[in-house]
XYZ file of C-alpha atoms in Angstrom:
769
model
C 107.458 72.995 58.440
C 107.917 69.958 60.664
C 105.912 66.786 60.193
C 103.356 66.445 62.992
C 102.871 63.187 64.866
C 101.705 64.621 68.169
C 101.090 68.256 67.234
C 97.455 68.677 66.237
C 96.112 66.160 68.755
C 94.117 66.955 71.901
C 96.304 65.114 74.365
C 95.471 65.602 78.073
C 97.088 68.520 79.879
C 100.372 67.342 81.368
C 99.608 69.193 84.619
C 95.962 68.128 84.875
C 96.342 65.450 87.538
C 98.375 67.638 89.885
C 95.915 70.499 89.560
C 92.659 68.604 89.979
C 93.993 66.626 92.949
C 95.455 69.678 94.674
C 99.012 68.411 94.453
C 100.282 71.337 92.365
C 102.364 73.626 94.570
C 101.672 77.323 94.173
C 103.679 80.100 95.816
C 101.816 80.085 99.126
C 102.052 76.276 99.328
C 105.855 76.507 99.270
C 106.267 79.210 101.892
C 107.438 78.213 105.380
C 104.579 78.236 107.857
C 106.672 80.273 110.309
C 107.565 82.953 107.777
C 107.309 86.575 108.778
C 104.294 88.365 107.328
C 104.532 91.729 105.570
C 101.610 94.073 105.079
C 101.463 97.432 103.316
C 100.066 100.684 104.656
C 98.095 102.235 101.811
C 97.359 105.925 101.406
C 93.827 107.072 102.189
C 93.983 109.972 99.750
C 94.304 109.845 95.966
C 96.572 112.810 95.329
C 98.971 114.540 97.664
C 102.100 114.242 99.790
C 102.819 112.279 102.954
C 104.049 114.771 105.562
C 104.450 112.483 108.573
C 103.813 108.892 109.661
C 103.624 108.187 113.387
C 104.750 104.585 113.967
C 105.469 104.683 117.709
C 102.290 102.960 118.902
C 102.497 100.366 116.121
C 106.119 99.535 116.885
C 105.279 98.733 120.519
C 102.683 96.100 119.618
C 103.624 92.481 120.374
C 104.705 90.523 117.311
C 105.824 93.553 115.296
C 109.348 92.993 113.974
C 110.030 95.974 111.723
C 108.229 99.036 110.365
C 109.531 101.017 107.402
C 107.973 104.109 105.853
C 108.335 106.030 102.648
C 110.931 108.182 104.413
C 113.125 105.096 104.952
C 112.911 103.634 101.458
C 115.700 104.168 98.911
C 115.173 107.161 96.643
C 115.759 105.010 93.595
C 113.100 104.986 90.856
C 112.817 101.851 88.734
C 110.676 100.446 85.888
C 108.159 97.671 86.482
C 106.990 96.616 83.012
C 107.717 93.085 81.863
C 109.494 94.095 78.690
C 112.909 92.864 77.597
C 115.571 95.307 78.722
C 117.016 97.649 76.115
C 120.470 99.185 76.281
C 119.013 102.117 74.332
C 117.533 104.598 76.854
C 114.952 105.700 74.279
C 113.455 102.190 74.343
C 113.411 101.709 78.107
C 110.231 101.714 80.170
C 109.261 104.618 82.461
C 111.335 104.589 85.674
C 108.814 106.310 87.917
C 108.164 103.749 90.653
C 109.737 103.564 94.120
C 109.476 100.875 96.769
C 107.402 103.227 98.952
C 106.146 106.672 98.007
C 106.004 110.026 99.779
C 104.243 111.514 96.735
C 100.803 109.884 96.718
C 99.363 109.324 93.252
C 96.427 106.969 93.882
C 94.085 106.007 96.669
C 95.913 103.002 98.086
C 99.442 104.058 97.146
C 102.160 102.244 99.126
C 103.488 104.508 101.881
C 104.754 102.107 104.588
C 105.202 98.430 105.354
C 105.048 96.291 108.486
C 106.918 93.033 109.064
C 105.434 90.958 111.875
C 105.387 87.485 113.328
C 101.890 86.850 112.015
C 99.056 88.412 110.069
C 97.165 89.569 113.159
C 100.109 91.534 114.500
C 100.789 93.078 111.087
C 97.143 94.133 110.662
C 97.029 95.660 114.154
C 100.177 97.638 113.412
C 98.678 99.084 110.237
C 95.646 100.300 112.174
C 97.859 101.884 114.853
C 99.838 104.091 112.450
C 98.812 107.733 111.994
C 99.456 109.609 108.754
C 99.434 113.340 108.003
C 98.949 114.386 104.363
C 98.979 117.446 102.187
C 96.034 116.662 99.951
C 95.243 117.793 96.389
C 92.074 117.269 94.312
C 91.997 113.809 92.640
C 92.431 113.682 88.876
C 90.473 110.632 87.782
C 89.960 111.238 84.073
C 92.244 112.183 81.225
C 90.284 115.409 80.791
C 90.838 116.390 84.437
C 94.528 115.482 84.344
C 95.188 117.471 81.150
C 93.192 120.522 82.247
C 95.002 123.810 82.724
C 96.144 124.177 86.312
C 95.888 120.469 87.161
C 98.414 119.183 89.696
C 101.426 117.659 87.982
C 101.770 114.036 89.106
C 105.282 113.259 87.856
C 108.359 115.298 87.110
C 109.030 115.375 83.404
C 105.353 114.950 82.497
C 103.932 118.457 81.978
C 100.183 118.410 81.537
C 100.423 114.889 83.001
C 101.184 113.536 79.537
C 103.497 110.538 79.772
C 103.918 110.534 76.002
C 102.282 111.901 72.859
C 102.854 110.733 69.299
C 101.454 111.750 65.938
C 101.486 109.692 62.744
C 100.381 110.452 59.206
C 100.155 107.907 56.378
C 99.768 109.595 53.007
C 98.788 113.228 52.473
C 95.693 113.526 54.646
C 94.625 117.065 53.731
C 95.304 116.605 50.018
C 93.188 113.421 49.911
C 90.213 115.215 51.471
C 90.604 118.265 49.200
C 90.735 116.112 46.082
C 87.660 114.151 47.147
C 85.694 117.320 47.890
C 86.503 118.680 44.467
C 85.165 115.442 42.993
C 81.945 115.859 44.961
C 79.994 113.512 47.191
C 82.338 113.343 50.205
C 80.614 111.931 53.314
C 81.856 112.532 56.858
C 81.090 110.275 59.850
C 82.456 111.123 63.317
C 81.942 109.760 66.821
C 83.625 109.433 70.219
C 83.946 106.027 71.931
C 84.833 105.213 75.544
C 86.033 102.023 77.177
C 86.280 101.358 80.938
C 89.028 100.571 83.405
C 88.787 96.846 84.155
C 90.762 94.365 86.242
C 92.209 90.978 85.298
C 90.579 89.006 88.152
C 92.920 86.026 87.993
C 92.190 83.355 90.598
C 95.486 83.589 92.498
C 96.180 86.984 94.039
C 99.615 88.561 93.769
C 101.837 86.716 96.252
C 105.535 86.247 96.882
C 107.973 85.385 99.624
C 111.623 86.353 99.881
C 114.668 85.285 101.843
C 118.445 85.497 101.654
C 120.829 82.651 100.925
C 124.614 82.928 100.704
C 124.393 86.705 100.461
C 121.830 86.637 97.637
C 118.176 87.611 97.624
C 115.792 84.827 96.612
C 112.200 85.681 95.628
C 109.581 83.002 95.022
C 106.686 84.601 93.171
C 103.556 84.075 91.134
C 104.948 85.870 88.099
C 104.748 85.564 84.320
C 108.268 86.950 83.850
C 110.884 85.401 86.187
C 113.992 86.505 84.294
C 112.665 90.026 83.770
C 111.506 90.217 87.402
C 115.042 89.341 88.466
C 116.431 92.305 86.533
C 113.808 94.705 87.911
C 114.380 93.597 91.522
C 118.105 94.153 91.105
C 117.529 97.615 89.628
C 115.129 98.549 92.430
C 117.559 97.462 95.161
C 120.724 98.644 93.419
C 122.170 95.121 93.349
C 124.188 93.294 90.694
C 121.719 91.173 88.752
C 123.505 87.968 89.756
C 122.765 88.699 93.415
C 119.064 88.055 92.793
C 117.354 84.733 92.158
C 113.675 84.396 91.178
C 111.704 81.152 91.334
C 108.313 80.796 89.655
C 106.221 77.775 90.708
C 102.687 76.970 89.463
C 100.754 80.180 88.757
C 97.009 80.658 89.179
C 96.484 82.946 86.211
C 97.870 86.310 85.204
C 96.271 87.687 81.995
C 99.064 90.302 81.836
C 98.779 91.608 85.394
C 101.768 89.500 86.418
C 103.700 90.762 83.395
C 104.864 93.520 85.747
C 107.134 93.278 88.740
C 104.353 94.052 91.200
C 105.508 93.671 94.807
C 108.544 91.445 94.283
C 110.991 94.392 94.614
C 109.419 95.542 97.891
C 109.374 91.985 99.215
C 113.048 91.572 98.297
C 113.977 94.758 100.145
C 112.022 93.756 103.246
C 113.910 90.490 103.700
C 117.214 92.381 103.663
C 115.958 94.457 106.629
C 115.389 91.417 108.870
C 118.613 89.536 108.303
C 117.358 87.514 105.340
C 114.524 85.796 107.216
C 111.630 84.544 105.109
C 109.088 87.326 104.547
C 105.771 86.626 102.830
C 103.843 89.402 101.096
C 100.383 88.367 99.890
C 97.793 90.851 98.662
C 94.097 90.715 99.421
C 91.655 90.813 96.530
C 90.917 94.486 97.282
C 94.631 95.303 97.137
C 94.922 93.506 93.806
C 92.218 95.770 92.391
C 93.824 99.077 93.321
C 97.459 98.145 93.894
C 98.479 95.998 90.932
C 97.478 96.725 87.323
C 94.305 97.335 85.329
C 93.368 97.715 81.675
C 93.687 101.260 80.355
C 90.467 103.148 79.850
C 90.463 104.742 76.378
C 88.635 107.699 74.900
C 88.838 107.492 71.104
C 87.732 110.086 68.562
C 87.200 108.709 65.051
C 86.346 110.617 61.903
C 86.028 109.018 58.484
C 85.748 110.580 55.046
C 84.074 108.317 52.487
C 82.890 108.216 48.909
C 79.233 107.306 48.309
C 80.286 103.776 47.250
C 81.578 103.115 50.761
C 85.330 103.345 50.130
C 87.479 105.410 52.432
C 89.184 108.594 51.341
C 90.789 109.466 54.670
C 90.497 108.517 58.338
C 91.423 110.352 61.531
C 92.077 108.760 64.940
C 92.745 110.432 68.277
C 93.129 108.276 71.390
C 93.559 109.261 75.031
C 94.823 106.440 77.239
C 94.285 106.639 81.016
C 97.628 105.439 82.370
C 96.718 105.794 86.031
C 99.266 106.597 88.685
C 102.495 105.047 87.376
C 104.119 104.312 84.025
C 104.200 100.489 83.876
C 103.916 99.581 80.174
C 103.185 103.204 79.388
C 102.646 104.409 75.856
C 103.190 100.999 74.262
C 99.570 100.003 74.988
C 98.064 102.928 73.096
C 100.669 102.548 70.373
C 99.717 98.928 69.716
C 96.053 99.897 69.545
C 96.947 102.493 66.937
C 98.370 99.748 64.726
C 94.844 98.347 64.452
C 93.662 101.693 63.091
C 96.501 101.892 60.588
C 96.320 98.314 59.292
C 92.901 96.704 59.668
C 91.217 98.857 56.977
C 94.134 99.939 54.798
C 92.959 98.970 51.307
C 93.024 101.520 48.476
C 95.899 103.567 49.961
C 93.571 105.458 52.263
C 95.172 108.474 53.974
C 95.365 108.241 57.758
C 96.208 110.600 60.578
C 96.572 109.422 64.170
C 97.418 111.130 67.437
C 97.695 109.334 70.754
C 98.202 110.582 74.291
C 99.057 108.481 77.334
C 98.105 110.452 80.435
C 98.837 110.025 84.142
C 95.816 110.169 86.476
C 95.048 109.258 90.099
C 93.487 105.892 89.272
C 94.998 102.407 89.538
C 98.115 101.947 87.440
C 97.276 100.552 84.015
C 99.497 97.900 82.501
C 99.345 94.875 80.258
C 96.052 93.029 80.014
C 95.011 90.332 77.584
C 94.851 92.041 74.185
C 97.296 94.867 75.034
C 95.351 97.902 73.825
C 93.523 96.212 70.955
C 90.192 95.448 72.709
C 89.759 99.170 73.350
C 90.726 100.218 69.833
C 88.735 97.473 68.116
C 85.660 98.414 70.131
C 85.912 101.949 68.750
C 86.828 101.018 65.180
C 84.290 98.231 64.736
C 81.538 100.312 66.371
C 82.477 103.115 63.984
C 82.252 100.749 61.018
C 78.693 99.908 62.067
C 77.842 103.599 62.438
C 79.102 104.205 58.905
C 77.065 101.416 57.313
C 73.961 102.628 59.145
C 74.436 106.149 57.826
C 75.221 105.033 54.276
C 72.736 102.142 54.133
C 75.393 99.557 53.297
C 75.786 95.876 54.127
C 78.126 95.654 57.150
C 80.112 92.665 55.904
C 80.395 93.804 52.281
C 81.526 97.228 53.486
C 84.261 95.705 55.613
C 85.465 93.418 52.821
C 85.678 96.408 50.502
C 88.069 98.231 52.798
C 90.008 95.698 54.880
C 93.645 94.679 54.578
C 94.262 92.848 51.277
C 96.013 89.506 50.968
C 99.660 90.129 50.208
C 99.950 93.248 52.353
C 103.373 93.591 54.010
C 103.800 95.888 56.985
C 106.836 98.049 56.182
C 107.922 98.159 59.851
C 107.496 94.613 61.170
C 107.535 92.874 57.766
C 104.393 91.001 58.831
C 102.725 89.557 55.761
C 99.049 88.816 55.247
C 99.513 85.459 53.545
C 95.915 84.217 53.556
C 92.294 85.412 53.120
C 91.777 84.723 56.827
C 89.215 87.460 57.359
C 86.948 86.229 54.595
C 87.292 82.588 55.665
C 86.523 83.365 59.301
C 83.566 85.606 58.485
C 81.977 83.002 56.244
C 82.200 80.373 58.990
C 80.898 82.772 61.621
C 78.008 83.866 59.402
C 76.933 80.308 58.808
C 77.040 79.391 62.498
C 75.056 82.414 63.716
C 72.589 82.205 60.768
C 73.450 85.798 59.978
C 71.492 86.546 56.815
C 68.212 85.129 58.102
C 68.448 86.765 61.521
C 69.473 90.162 60.150
C 66.315 90.181 58.086
C 64.130 88.615 60.785
C 65.082 91.065 63.557
C 65.312 94.186 61.415
C 61.751 95.336 62.078
C 61.361 94.281 65.719
C 59.387 96.973 67.537
C 58.228 95.469 70.832
C 59.652 96.071 74.280
C 61.921 93.019 73.974
C 63.930 92.814 70.753
C 66.712 90.732 69.294
C 69.664 91.650 67.130
C 72.867 90.223 65.696
C 76.175 91.988 65.311
C 79.713 91.223 64.278
C 83.212 92.637 64.521
C 86.614 91.774 63.108
C 89.840 91.557 65.072
C 93.452 92.242 64.183
C 96.387 90.965 66.206
C 100.021 90.044 65.792
C 102.284 87.519 67.442
C 105.109 88.393 69.841
C 106.845 91.783 69.974
C 109.586 91.792 67.324
C 110.880 94.261 66.096
C 109.801 96.622 68.905
C 111.690 94.456 71.421
C 113.950 91.451 71.193
C 112.356 88.026 70.926
C 114.573 85.396 72.510
C 113.820 81.932 73.821
C 116.221 79.342 75.165
C 115.608 75.623 75.589
C 117.483 72.939 77.474
C 116.934 69.236 76.831
C 118.352 66.414 78.945
C 118.187 62.745 77.893
C 117.444 60.344 80.751
C 118.642 56.756 80.996
C 115.190 55.421 80.068
C 114.996 57.432 76.860
C 112.732 60.145 78.246
C 113.678 63.828 78.001
C 113.374 66.809 80.326
C 112.770 70.137 78.655
C 113.165 73.555 80.234
C 112.123 76.914 78.823
C 111.655 80.318 80.429
C 108.311 80.710 78.680
C 106.035 80.244 81.653
C 103.042 78.016 82.281
C 100.490 80.307 83.953
C 97.392 78.173 83.460
C 97.048 78.458 79.686
C 98.498 75.044 78.823
C 101.980 76.073 77.697
C 103.713 73.043 79.210
C 101.396 70.744 77.279
C 102.015 72.327 73.888
C 105.766 72.477 74.597
C 105.611 68.752 75.352
C 103.839 68.044 72.068
C 106.218 70.134 69.996
C 109.286 68.645 71.680
C 108.027 65.094 71.113
C 107.647 65.699 67.384
C 110.909 67.629 67.054
C 112.960 64.970 68.872
C 111.138 61.897 67.571
C 109.780 60.403 70.801
C 106.366 59.877 72.393
C 104.804 62.823 74.215
C 104.521 60.632 77.325
C 108.330 60.537 77.406
C 108.730 64.324 77.518
C 108.836 65.943 80.958
C 108.298 69.710 80.864
C 109.766 71.383 83.958
C 106.953 73.706 84.973
C 108.861 75.777 87.549
C 111.272 78.433 86.346
C 114.328 79.289 88.437
C 116.623 82.012 87.153
C 119.630 80.108 88.542
C 118.969 77.054 86.386
C 116.330 77.875 83.738
C 117.791 79.066 80.443
C 116.993 82.667 79.573
C 113.715 83.724 78.051
C 111.391 86.630 78.628
C 108.257 84.866 79.860
C 104.564 84.771 79.081
C 103.081 87.712 77.196
C 102.241 88.965 73.726
C 100.821 85.595 72.576
C 104.475 84.714 71.992
C 104.865 81.435 73.859
C 104.165 78.849 71.189
C 105.496 80.935 68.304
C 108.824 81.930 69.866
C 109.264 78.881 72.100
C 108.879 76.532 69.149
C 111.973 78.015 67.498
C 114.102 77.203 70.539
C 112.544 73.742 70.913
C 113.295 72.837 67.299
C 116.890 74.090 67.540
C 117.558 72.194 70.760
C 115.895 69.068 69.391
C 118.139 69.191 66.313
C 121.234 69.307 68.527
C 119.950 66.533 70.782
C 119.050 64.281 67.838
C 122.467 64.897 66.305
C 124.217 63.642 69.450
C 121.829 60.710 69.869
C 122.386 59.510 66.313
C 126.163 59.849 66.610
C 126.111 57.613 69.682
C 123.699 55.290 67.866
C 126.299 54.884 65.121
C 128.771 53.534 67.675
C 126.156 51.351 69.346
C 124.567 49.865 66.199
C 127.627 50.002 63.931
C 125.480 51.615 61.258
C 126.358 54.806 59.338
C 124.684 57.878 60.834
C 123.117 58.775 57.499
C 121.213 55.483 57.598
C 119.718 56.092 61.039
C 116.716 57.956 62.365
C 114.890 58.446 65.651
C 111.146 57.823 65.409
C 108.655 57.072 68.146
C 111.398 56.646 70.739
C 113.276 54.012 68.730
C 116.524 54.099 66.793
C 115.584 52.827 63.357
C 117.127 52.260 59.978
C 115.617 54.734 57.569
C 113.760 51.995 55.756
C 111.876 51.422 59.019
C 113.550 48.497 60.872
C 113.833 49.099 64.621
C 117.399 48.652 65.865
C 116.965 49.505 69.552
C 114.848 51.564 71.920
C 116.244 54.996 72.733
C 116.350 54.056 76.435
C 118.720 51.185 75.701
C 121.074 53.506 73.848
C 120.833 56.208 76.554
C 121.733 53.780 79.344
C 124.636 52.318 77.411
C 125.973 55.785 76.544
C 125.805 57.172 80.088
C 127.514 54.156 81.676
C 129.884 53.134 78.877
C 133.335 52.296 80.238
C 135.135 54.085 77.405
C 132.643 56.502 75.809
C 130.471 57.623 78.747
C 128.507 60.762 77.933
C 125.576 62.702 79.315
C 123.512 63.662 76.292
C 122.114 67.180 76.620
C 121.379 70.117 74.370
C 120.845 73.799 75.036
C 120.337 76.611 72.577
C 118.978 80.118 72.216
C 116.763 81.168 69.350
C 116.343 84.821 68.444
C 113.191 85.222 66.418
C 113.178 88.122 63.979
C 109.752 87.612 62.497
C 106.184 88.287 63.498
C 102.850 86.894 62.385
C 99.353 88.257 61.898
C 96.446 86.537 63.637
C 92.993 87.491 62.373
C 89.361 86.588 62.955
C 85.938 87.786 64.009
C 83.176 87.541 66.582
C 79.437 87.245 65.935
C 76.950 87.914 68.735
C 73.190 87.614 69.167
C 71.495 89.592 71.937
C 68.062 90.103 73.439
C 67.362 93.627 74.673
C 64.663 94.399 77.232
C 64.147 98.078 76.503
C 62.032 99.043 79.559
C 64.551 97.341 81.862
C 67.503 98.641 79.803
C 69.052 95.191 80.033
C 70.940 93.065 77.503
C 71.056 89.275 77.508
C 73.715 87.552 75.430
C 71.915 84.788 73.542
C 74.643 83.428 71.281
C 78.286 84.143 70.595
C 80.847 82.636 68.245
C 84.492 83.466 67.733
C 86.165 82.382 64.504
C 89.933 82.606 64.518
C 92.834 81.821 62.212
C 95.494 80.870 64.776
C 97.528 78.850 62.298
C 98.009 75.184 62.997
C 96.521 74.205 66.353
C 98.986 72.292 68.505
C 96.234 71.049 70.832
C 92.694 71.743 69.551
C 90.987 71.148 72.900
C 93.314 73.524 74.725
C 92.856 76.058 71.927
C 89.092 75.881 72.331
C 89.440 76.463 76.067
C 91.656 79.486 75.455
C 89.079 80.975 73.118
C 86.179 80.353 75.503
C 88.042 82.166 78.274
C 88.834 85.098 76.005
C 85.229 85.353 74.848
C 84.016 85.423 78.433
C 86.432 88.251 79.212
C 85.206 90.117 76.145
C 81.596 89.726 77.267
C 82.454 91.144 80.685
C 84.351 94.031 79.088
C 81.367 94.832 76.893
C 78.474 94.265 79.292
C 79.281 94.517 82.986
C 82.837 95.217 84.151
C 84.116 98.621 85.246
C 86.270 99.756 88.152
C 84.456 102.768 89.606
C 85.843 105.667 91.654
C 84.382 108.219 94.057
C 84.775 111.519 92.164
C 85.372 113.454 95.401
C 87.874 111.231 97.215
C 89.272 109.100 94.380
C 88.568 105.951 96.382
C 87.698 102.798 94.414
C 84.029 101.964 94.968
C 83.874 98.330 93.866
C 87.322 96.829 94.448
C 85.996 93.394 95.325
C 84.374 90.461 93.545
C 80.939 91.181 95.026
C 80.502 94.687 93.630
C 82.739 94.352 90.575
C 80.495 92.574 88.092
C 82.618 89.811 86.655
C 80.495 87.573 84.381
C 79.845 84.027 85.513
C 78.594 80.984 83.651
C 75.059 82.207 84.369
C 75.652 85.466 82.489
C 76.379 84.178 79.024
C 75.408 81.226 76.842
C 77.545 78.314 75.774
C 80.372 79.869 73.790
C 81.382 78.560 70.387
C 84.927 78.527 69.020
C 85.560 77.898 65.323
C 89.003 77.768 63.746
C 90.554 78.325 60.354
C 93.979 76.674 60.214
C 96.248 78.437 57.738
C 99.757 77.307 58.784
C 101.992 80.328 59.431
C 105.035 80.108 57.110
C 107.388 81.813 59.600
C 106.707 79.297 62.390
C 108.322 75.827 62.656
C 104.930 74.289 63.464
C 102.758 76.802 61.603
C 101.460 78.447 64.787
C 100.587 82.072 65.559
C 98.799 84.122 68.238
C 95.971 82.326 70.040
C 95.725 83.383 73.694
C 94.867 87.077 73.413
C 92.899 87.594 70.160
C 89.617 86.030 71.424
C 89.274 88.949 73.869
C 89.519 91.608 71.204
C 86.293 91.856 69.170
C 83.569 90.479 71.436
C 82.560 93.785 73.039
C 82.146 95.470 69.650
C 80.089 92.558 68.304
C 77.733 92.804 71.300
C 77.433 96.570 70.922
C 76.662 96.205 67.225
C 74.029 93.567 67.984
C 72.335 95.991 70.396
C 72.451 98.617 67.651
C 70.770 96.185 65.256
C 68.101 95.333 67.820
C 67.232 98.873 68.903
C 68.590 101.298 66.320
C 70.518 103.013 69.124
C 74.278 103.363 68.742
C 75.787 103.250 72.235
C 79.366 104.454 72.134
C 80.578 103.558 75.607
C 80.911 100.294 77.459
C 80.049 98.411 79.561
C 76.445 98.257 78.354
C 74.973 98.328 81.848
C 71.371 99.349 82.532
C 72.632 102.769 83.658
C 74.291 103.383 80.302
C 71.517 101.858 78.204
C 68.682 103.629 79.978
C 70.182 107.035 79.272
C 70.842 106.087 75.628
C 67.303 104.736 75.204
C 65.852 107.820 76.894
C 67.702 110.134 74.504
C 66.482 108.034 71.569
C 62.876 108.241 72.795
C 62.526 104.505 73.464
C 61.732 104.959 77.197
């Protein structure tokens, strides 16, 4: 593990000044003011077929340049998920999307597009078009979509099942039979439901496209520029080298921009108008129904236990609402299933799991922060609380008795649980929330307003190996003044990636962080290959490439220093931006050497380094959330009083940025658990709250000051000891809040969000109101 000089310090964000002064250039800032404007005609039914689109009146309107419909678009399905491409068809994403669709699969599906001189003309043209449909009943839930006789939404998906898998660890039936013969077997079963929610990043999906020298150029707010390039080329049937993608500053993504959203359509539209600049920017309402959402899950859990609270066998059945199109597909539910198989795997417990990913007529579900684990952890950690209530056990002692032991090695990924992270995090969280005292104090509350405390563990891993490749490339260029540019394809999307890359590069090279310039924009023509921002992979995978490139750069620098100082290379080092003798004497500043080397009359050289690192490891990232709530039973309302997340993210590169990441994740978890849900009209399939007024995103007024606590066990497989940080804080908060409500009221509510509508019905059934 590398010695840290800069890593571990809370240096200022390298992009802070540009962002707070408004100088940072986002996609819309870079677009020509006279660009053509594209707008999409969205279907006004949720399920059916477009029979005819009358565009005559729209085409005659002043300012309208071009109208294309689903009958004009290429009949070429393509994938959209931001996964690395696989040459193995069995590992490729669903190819079920087209640029425009005659078969309507959601309210708001893309059926035509207008290109106009300005937004007013484009909007008028949309209103002037007339559409005839053949309409079918909307299928909004997994149960409706899987019902006998339901309309099939996609070819090759009978019963609307995108994919179904079944897994068994151990001999499930034999374990139960043996335990029954021994006597005292206890069964606990429940069903848990999580909602469809939206990412709600600040910057809406936006791109503009043009042609240059026979190539299509797309400038986009994307997390995955290199992958987006490949998807655009596949959608348009172009060689991949005929497409260029540029990613400037990005105003948040949270996984939504880990898909190629409207970049392929935008790229096609510019080819229809001679390569003129065409801008395609979505409204907030379009982002809600037309981009991606988090999958709603229905999870059935059944546990078989001995009276001492140890598991005999566990059964898991999950139904994932995929929405209209495949996107990331079954991989979301599959990752959630890993939580079930690994979080409580002590004592060789037998496990059986079945998972279904099902097409419906709701918004397409894709990647969202946590990637299937917030849904699964809500169910599992709620179920743990239901078990301890039924058996009269201590919730923390019960979890410790059954959770993953130190030393466990996952046979598939080879992930190793090196440290007692769970125990360390729980002890810190308990102390902060004053767990023991408050559990006893609130246990017998009986008034109309009661308090409770709850907790939940989280499981996560880092990056996607070995399911997909993990590759990162880094380029370093030495300037004449001794500073260094670094380029990676791992994207800055607001999370602070450029800052931590700067810190790691400074330590790996041996210079000050102020002398590292991270190039924040990615351009597939010039940025070395990498797969982008997702899977909490950035720091873990990017660090491998940074260290490799730094080694090559240092090697060249010290070879030139040998010529310049006339000292043997083995006696030299680069520390703090100076060439030194290893005993510590400074020989010259790096800038002096760089200038001499670049302009030397006999040995002129431009010192650069570029390398690709393929990472074939993974890393666990564990922790917990504790929550304190106040429940007004007559009003059926929950107030979050206190919340703490304790997380072993390995060594923290920048503690202040890490704390900010955790606070954001906790806020998302609170919204997931208490207020957020995308609602649909059951008759028409139309979204009912696809805007930030009616969709109840939590604000700073809706939760208390959030506390982040860290345990820093350096990850042995990482050059700087890092592991997943960005996504795990979203995972266990909803379950902790639910369990706190259970402690306060004695009512186990098995669906979220915990809105007054949900709580009132639960309290009514329990006889509290």
